[in-house]
Short mmCIF file of C-alpha atoms in Angstrom, two decimals:
data_model
loop_
_atom_site.label_atom_id
_atom_site.label_comp_id
_atom_site.label_asym_id
_atom_site.label_seq_id
_atom_site.Cartn_x
_atom_site.Cartn_y
_atom_site.Cartn_z
CA MET A 1 -0.03 -0.03 0.16
CA ALA A 2 2.83 2.41 0.87
CA VAL A 3 4.63 1.59 -2.32
CA GLN A 4 1.56 2.28 -4.42
CA GLN A 5 1.06 5.67 -2.54
CA HIS A 6 4.62 6.47 -3.35
CA MET A 7 4.32 5.57 -6.97
CA ASP A 8 1.24 7.68 -7.11
CA HIS A 9 2.92 10.72 -5.62
CA VAL A 10 5.87 10.27 -8.15
CA GLN A 11 3.38 10.04 -11.09
CA THR A 12 1.72 13.29 -9.77
CA ALA A 13 5.09 15.15 -9.48
CA SER A 14 5.86 13.85 -13.08
CA THR A 15 2.54 15.19 -14.40
CA ILE A 16 3.08 18.59 -12.73
CA THR A 17 6.57 18.85 -14.18
CA MET A 18 5.42 17.74 -17.72
CA ASN A 19 2.49 20.20 -17.61
CA THR A 20 4.80 23.07 -16.49
CA ALA A 21 7.29 22.37 -19.35
CA LYS A 22 4.62 22.17 -21.90
CA ARG A 23 3.03 25.47 -20.77
CA ASP A 24 6.41 27.10 -20.93
CA ALA A 25 7.15 25.77 -24.39
CA ALA A 26 3.88 26.84 -25.73
CA ALA A 27 4.13 30.31 -24.07
CA PRO A 28 6.05 32.24 -26.68
CA GLY A 29 3.74 31.28 -29.42
CA ARG A 30 0.63 32.29 -27.58
CA LEU A 31 2.10 35.56 -26.44
CA GLN A 32 3.11 36.60 -29.87
CA ALA A 33 -0.23 35.76 -31.25
CA GLY A 34 -2.09 37.31 -28.24
CA ARG A 35 -0.30 40.58 -28.47
CA VAL A 36 -1.65 41.74 -31.95
CA ARG A 37 -5.23 42.50 -30.82
CA PRO A 38 -4.25 44.38 -27.62
CA LEU A 39 -1.65 46.37 -29.56
CA MET A 40 -4.39 47.34 -32.19
CA LEU A 41 -6.86 48.34 -29.30
CA VAL A 42 -4.10 50.46 -27.69
CA VAL A 43 -3.27 52.28 -30.97
CA ALA A 44 -7.01 52.73 -31.73
CA SER A 45 -7.86 54.08 -28.46
CA LEU A 46 -4.94 56.44 -28.53
CA ALA A 47 -5.98 57.74 -31.86
CA LEU A 48 -9.67 58.11 -30.79
CA VAL A 49 -8.53 60.16 -27.66
CA GLY A 50 -6.27 62.29 -29.75
CA TYR A 51 -9.22 62.98 -32.22
CA ILE A 52 -11.42 63.91 -29.25
CA ASP A 53 -8.75 66.17 -27.83
CA ARG A 54 -8.40 67.94 -31.38
CA VAL A 55 -12.14 68.28 -31.83
CA THR A 56 -12.91 69.57 -28.35
CA GLY A 57 -10.08 72.15 -28.58
CA TYR A 58 -7.66 73.48 -26.10
CA GLU A 59 -10.43 75.00 -23.82
CA VAL A 60 -11.62 71.62 -22.81
CA SER A 61 -8.94 69.53 -21.07
CA VAL A 62 -9.42 65.78 -21.84
CA PHE A 63 -5.80 64.74 -21.03
CA LEU A 64 -7.02 62.34 -18.32
CA LEU A 65 -8.45 60.19 -21.23
CA TYR A 66 -4.88 59.53 -22.42
CA ALA A 67 -4.31 57.41 -19.31
CA VAL A 68 -6.82 54.91 -20.78
CA PRO A 69 -4.51 53.66 -23.66
CA VAL A 70 -1.55 53.86 -21.25
CA ALA A 71 -3.24 51.65 -18.70
CA MET A 72 -4.22 49.37 -21.42
CA ALA A 73 -0.80 48.88 -22.70
CA THR A 74 0.78 48.44 -19.45
CA ARG A 75 -1.87 45.90 -18.22
CA TRP A 76 -1.83 43.88 -21.57
CA LEU A 77 1.65 44.30 -22.98
CA GLY A 78 3.91 45.17 -20.18
CA THR A 79 6.09 48.00 -18.51
CA ALA A 80 8.05 48.81 -21.68
CA ALA A 81 4.82 49.05 -23.81
CA GLY A 82 3.26 51.14 -21.31
CA LEU A 83 6.28 53.62 -21.31
CA LEU A 84 6.27 53.70 -24.94
CA THR A 85 2.64 54.44 -24.85
CA ALA A 86 3.05 57.12 -22.44
CA MET A 87 5.57 58.88 -24.69
CA ALA A 88 3.31 58.36 -27.65
CA ALA A 89 0.34 59.88 -25.70
CA THR A 90 2.47 62.97 -24.85
CA GLY A 91 3.28 63.28 -28.53
CA VAL A 92 -0.35 62.99 -29.44
CA TRP A 93 -1.38 65.56 -26.84
CA VAL A 94 1.10 68.08 -28.13
CA TRP A 95 -0.23 67.62 -31.68
CA ALA A 96 -3.74 67.98 -30.63
CA ASP A 97 -2.89 71.10 -28.57
CA VAL A 98 -0.96 72.65 -31.31
CA ALA A 99 -3.50 71.66 -34.00
CA SER A 100 -6.24 73.28 -32.08
CA GLY A 101 -4.68 76.54 -32.29
CA HIS A 102 -3.55 76.99 -28.76
CA THR A 103 -1.04 79.79 -28.45
CA TYR A 104 1.16 80.45 -25.42
CA SER A 105 2.90 83.65 -24.25
CA LYS A 106 6.06 81.78 -23.96
CA ALA A 107 7.16 78.80 -26.23
CA TRP A 108 8.61 76.82 -23.45
CA ILE A 109 5.12 76.63 -21.65
CA LEU A 110 4.18 74.03 -24.07
CA TYR A 111 7.17 71.78 -23.22
CA VAL A 112 6.48 72.34 -19.50
CA ASN A 113 2.87 71.17 -19.91
CA ALA A 114 3.90 68.27 -22.09
CA PHE A 115 6.48 67.22 -19.38
CA ASN A 116 3.86 67.26 -16.68
CA ARG A 117 1.44 65.17 -18.65
CA MET A 118 4.26 62.70 -19.39
CA VAL A 119 4.93 62.56 -15.65
CA PHE A 120 1.35 61.67 -14.94
CA PHE A 121 1.34 58.92 -17.74
CA VAL A 122 4.58 57.33 -16.18
CA LEU A 123 2.99 57.42 -12.76
CA THR A 124 0.03 55.66 -14.39
CA VAL A 125 2.17 52.95 -15.64
CA ALA A 126 3.87 52.66 -12.09
CA ALA A 127 0.40 52.32 -10.48
CA ILE A 128 -0.85 49.74 -12.93
CA ARG A 129 2.30 47.59 -12.51
CA TYR A 130 2.03 47.68 -8.66
CA MET A 131 -1.61 46.64 -8.89
CA VAL A 132 -0.83 43.69 -11.38
CA GLY A 133 2.19 42.69 -9.06
CA ARG A 134 -0.14 42.55 -6.09
CA HIS A 135 -2.82 40.74 -7.86
CA ARG A 136 -0.42 38.06 -9.13
CA SER A 137 1.06 37.75 -5.76
CA LEU A 138 -2.30 37.21 -4.30
CA LEU A 139 -3.24 34.70 -6.85
CA ARG A 140 0.05 32.80 -6.33
CA ARG A 141 -0.74 32.59 -2.45
CA LEU A 142 -4.28 31.52 -3.12
CA SER A 143 -3.38 28.73 -5.51
CA ALA A 144 -0.73 27.53 -3.23
CA PHE A 145 -3.18 27.01 -0.25
CA THR A 146 -6.48 26.03 -1.90
CA GLY A 147 -7.61 23.14 -4.02
CA THR A 148 -5.78 19.88 -4.18
CA GLN A 149 -2.35 19.90 -2.87
CA PRO A 150 -0.17 16.76 -3.24
CA VAL A 151 1.45 15.73 0.01
CA CYS A 152 4.06 12.98 0.51
CA THR A 153 2.88 10.43 3.01
CA GLN A 154 6.47 9.50 3.88
CA CYS A 155 8.32 12.85 4.41
CA HIS A 156 5.15 15.17 4.23
CA HIS A 157 6.80 17.37 1.59
CA VAL A 158 4.33 19.36 -0.59
CA ALA A 159 4.38 19.60 -4.29
CA GLY A 160 4.15 23.22 -5.73
CA HIS A 161 2.75 24.19 -9.04
CA ASP A 162 6.33 24.47 -10.25
CA GLY A 163 6.78 20.78 -9.89
CA TYR A 164 9.17 21.08 -6.96
CA TRP A 165 8.61 19.24 -3.49
CA ARG A 166 9.25 21.35 -0.38
CA SER A 167 8.76 20.86 3.22
CA PHE A 168 5.71 22.26 4.90
CA GLU A 169 7.80 25.05 6.37
CA ASP A 170 9.49 26.02 3.06
CA HIS A 171 6.13 25.91 1.31
CA LEU A 172 4.72 28.38 4.06
CA ALA A 173 7.67 30.72 3.60
CA GLU A 174 7.81 30.42 -0.17
CA PHE A 175 4.25 30.96 -1.18
CA GLY A 176 2.71 32.33 1.92
CA GLY A 177 5.51 34.77 3.03
CA ALA A 178 5.32 33.37 6.54
CA THR A 179 8.20 33.77 9.10
CA ILE A 180 8.66 30.32 10.78
CA GLN A 181 9.12 30.30 14.50
CA HIS A 182 9.97 26.89 16.03
CA LYS A 183 8.12 26.28 19.26
CA VAL A 184 6.71 23.30 21.19
CA CYS A 185 3.07 22.90 21.50
CA PRO A 186 1.27 22.14 24.90
CA ASP A 187 0.64 18.56 23.74
CA CYS A 188 3.99 17.72 22.65
CA ALA A 189 5.44 19.42 25.79
CA ARG A 190 3.32 17.26 28.09
CA ARG A 191 4.24 14.11 26.16
CA GLY A 192 7.96 15.06 26.29
CA TYR A 193 7.97 15.89 30.01
CA ALA A 194 5.90 12.60 30.76
CA ARG A 195 8.57 10.52 28.94
CA ALA A 196 11.40 12.29 30.79
CA ALA A 197 9.69 11.71 33.95
CA TYR A 198 8.98 8.10 33.11
CA ARG A 199 12.68 7.56 32.28
CA GLY A 200 13.64 9.21 35.53
CA ASP A 201 11.48 6.94 37.52
CA ALA A 202 12.88 3.94 35.69
CA ILE A 203 16.37 4.82 36.31
CA GLU A 204 15.58 5.41 40.03
CA GLN A 205 13.84 2.11 40.31
CA ALA A 206 16.76 0.33 38.59
CA SER A 207 19.26 1.90 40.94
#
């Protein structure tokens, strides 16, 4: 029975490892094919916001709408795409502002306004990346402590989703962010003291 359970756990670990390898091997193709549509949506939304900004004129400020394509690019395509979209959004805003006939008393005011908007877009990228990172971290912790978790019946190691077997303490520290503190529970303490007292009595009786 123990041998059969051991073989089942070995097969489970092999299945987890194979599934992870297959997912990693197929990931590049899926990513390349899945980036086309989000990229088109980002470009289309940026063009739409630029058109709205151009039509409404410089008296109506709609620069907050530029944060939408920036957030979409950051969420779907990554940080680099978000930063590139932030620079593109700044350029589109400058074009819309100039095309709408907005004139400044000093030429450098346009560049200052453009810089301020770009800083806002970059902060948008940072905020989106922070929220995405927090979301992934929470999902990682949730998946590590819910559902079916393979546990070895011999050494009590836990199989993670990455195919590696870890001790329960390492599993808590790796996926739960827990700080392990080794202590003795009351039941174990009572049993330990009882065994020590029994050995002491046995020694006294033998002597």
